[in-house]
Amino acid sequence: MTNAEIIYKPGDWLLHRFIFNYAGKECTYLFRITVKNIRETTVFYSVSLEKIEKWDDTLICGFYNPAYIAGNHTSDISQATPESRNVFINPAYTGEYKISKTTTLRYYKGILTYLENTEPGVSFTRIQLIDTSIQELKASITPLGMSITMIGLILVVLATIITVIAIFIVVRRRHKTTETPLNQSQGA
């Protein structure tokens, strides 16, 4: 059984950007995931290709052909954990999970918001939530896919840097002001 409340309902949708890069060849797709039904702890959903943003006409993009991902899917969220890499897992999971040396996932109340898998020097895969109809989830992302927490952290760092620069300028001006009369009196 789930340990937390499900925040989505039939008809809700998620828009994920899927980026796959292999040996410098990149493919980028937008996928729409739509909740079709929820029966007890099973979520029925469909995945459809919304848009091809970037396509390298080689075997690389064919390897991650959108047709392989599109279709109807189910997820039993009662036992699903981040290790499953499912779009929908137990809603008790919120946060970032490093499930291997190369794979990091982020979930918000059991909904996949970010996945990154890197094989250094070989391939890179990223799945990122960029829009949704789920209001509670929408409040935690921006159009760039950055979380509100991340934006807040960036703003705090920028404010700190600006404060340090301002203090440096004020101290330097005061130092020059105190030096000027001494220099003027020595010249007289």
Coordinates of C-alpha atoms in Angstrom, one line a residue, residues 21-117:
N21 CA 23.4 11.8 -26.7
Y22 CA 25.8 9.1 -27.9
A23 CA 29.3 10.0 -29.2
G24 CA 28.2 13.6 -29.9
K25 CA 25.0 12.7 -31.8
E26 CA 22.0 14.1 -30.0
C27 CA 18.3 13.3 -30.1
T28 CA 15.7 15.3 -28.2
Y29 CA 12.0 14.5 -27.9
L30 CA 9.0 15.8 -25.9
F31 CA 6.7 13.0 -24.5
R32 CA 3.3 13.6 -23.0
I33 CA 2.3 11.1 -20.3
T34 CA -1.4 11.0 -19.6
V35 CA -3.0 9.3 -16.6
K36 CA -5.8 7.1 -18.0
N37 CA -7.1 5.4 -14.8
I38 CA -6.1 4.5 -11.3
R39 CA -7.4 1.3 -9.7
E40 CA -6.3 0.7 -6.2
T41 CA -2.5 0.9 -6.4
T42 CA -2.2 0.5 -10.2
V43 CA -1.8 3.6 -12.4
F44 CA -2.7 3.2 -16.1
Y45 CA -1.1 5.8 -18.3
S46 CA -0.2 6.5 -21.9
V47 CA 3.0 7.9 -23.4
S48 CA 2.8 9.8 -26.7
L49 CA 5.3 11.6 -28.7
E50 CA 4.5 15.3 -28.6
K51 CA 7.4 16.7 -30.7
I52 CA 10.8 15.8 -32.1
E53 CA 13.0 18.8 -31.1
K54 CA 16.3 17.5 -32.4
W55 CA 17.0 14.5 -34.6
D56 CA 20.3 13.3 -35.9
D57 CA 19.5 11.2 -39.0
T58 CA 21.8 8.3 -37.9
L59 CA 21.3 5.0 -36.3
I60 CA 21.8 6.7 -32.9
C61 CA 18.4 8.4 -32.9
G62 CA 16.8 5.2 -34.4
F63 CA 18.2 3.3 -31.5
Y64 CA 16.0 5.5 -29.2
N65 CA 13.1 5.6 -31.6
P66 CA 10.1 7.3 -30.0
A67 CA 7.9 4.5 -31.2
Y68 CA 9.5 2.2 -28.7
I69 CA 8.4 4.3 -25.7
A70 CA 5.0 5.4 -26.9
G71 CA 1.9 3.4 -25.9
N72 CA 0.0 2.3 -22.9
H73 CA 1.7 1.4 -19.6
T74 CA 0.9 0.5 -16.0
S75 CA 2.7 0.9 -12.7
D76 CA 1.9 -0.7 -9.4
I77 CA 2.9 2.1 -7.1
S78 CA 2.5 0.1 -3.9
Q79 CA 5.9 -1.5 -4.3
A80 CA 7.6 0.8 -6.9
T81 CA 10.7 2.6 -5.6
P82 CA 13.2 4.9 -7.4
E83 CA 15.2 1.9 -8.4
S84 CA 12.4 0.9 -10.8
R85 CA 12.9 4.1 -12.7
N86 CA 9.1 4.2 -13.3
V87 CA 7.3 7.5 -14.1
F88 CA 4.9 6.7 -11.2
I89 CA 6.1 5.2 -8.0
N90 CA 5.0 5.1 -4.3
P91 CA 4.0 8.7 -3.5
A92 CA 6.0 8.5 -0.3
Y93 CA 9.2 9.2 -2.4
T94 CA 10.1 12.9 -2.7
G95 CA 13.7 14.0 -3.3
E96 CA 16.8 13.0 -5.2
Y97 CA 18.0 9.4 -5.4
K98 CA 21.4 8.3 -6.7
I99 CA 20.6 4.7 -7.6
S100 CA 24.1 3.9 -9.2
K101 CA 27.3 5.7 -9.9
T102 CA 25.9 6.9 -13.2
T103 CA 22.1 7.4 -12.5
T104 CA 20.3 10.1 -10.5
L105 CA 16.6 10.5 -10.3
R106 CA 14.3 13.1 -8.7
Y107 CA 10.7 12.4 -7.6
Y108 CA 8.0 14.6 -6.2
K109 CA 5.4 12.6 -4.4
G110 CA 6.1 9.6 -6.5
I111 CA 6.2 11.4 -9.9
L112 CA 9.4 11.3 -11.9
T113 CA 10.6 14.9 -12.4
Y114 CA 14.2 14.2 -13.5
L115 CA 16.5 11.3 -14.6
E116 CA 20.1 11.6 -15.6
N117 CA 22.2 8.7 -16.7

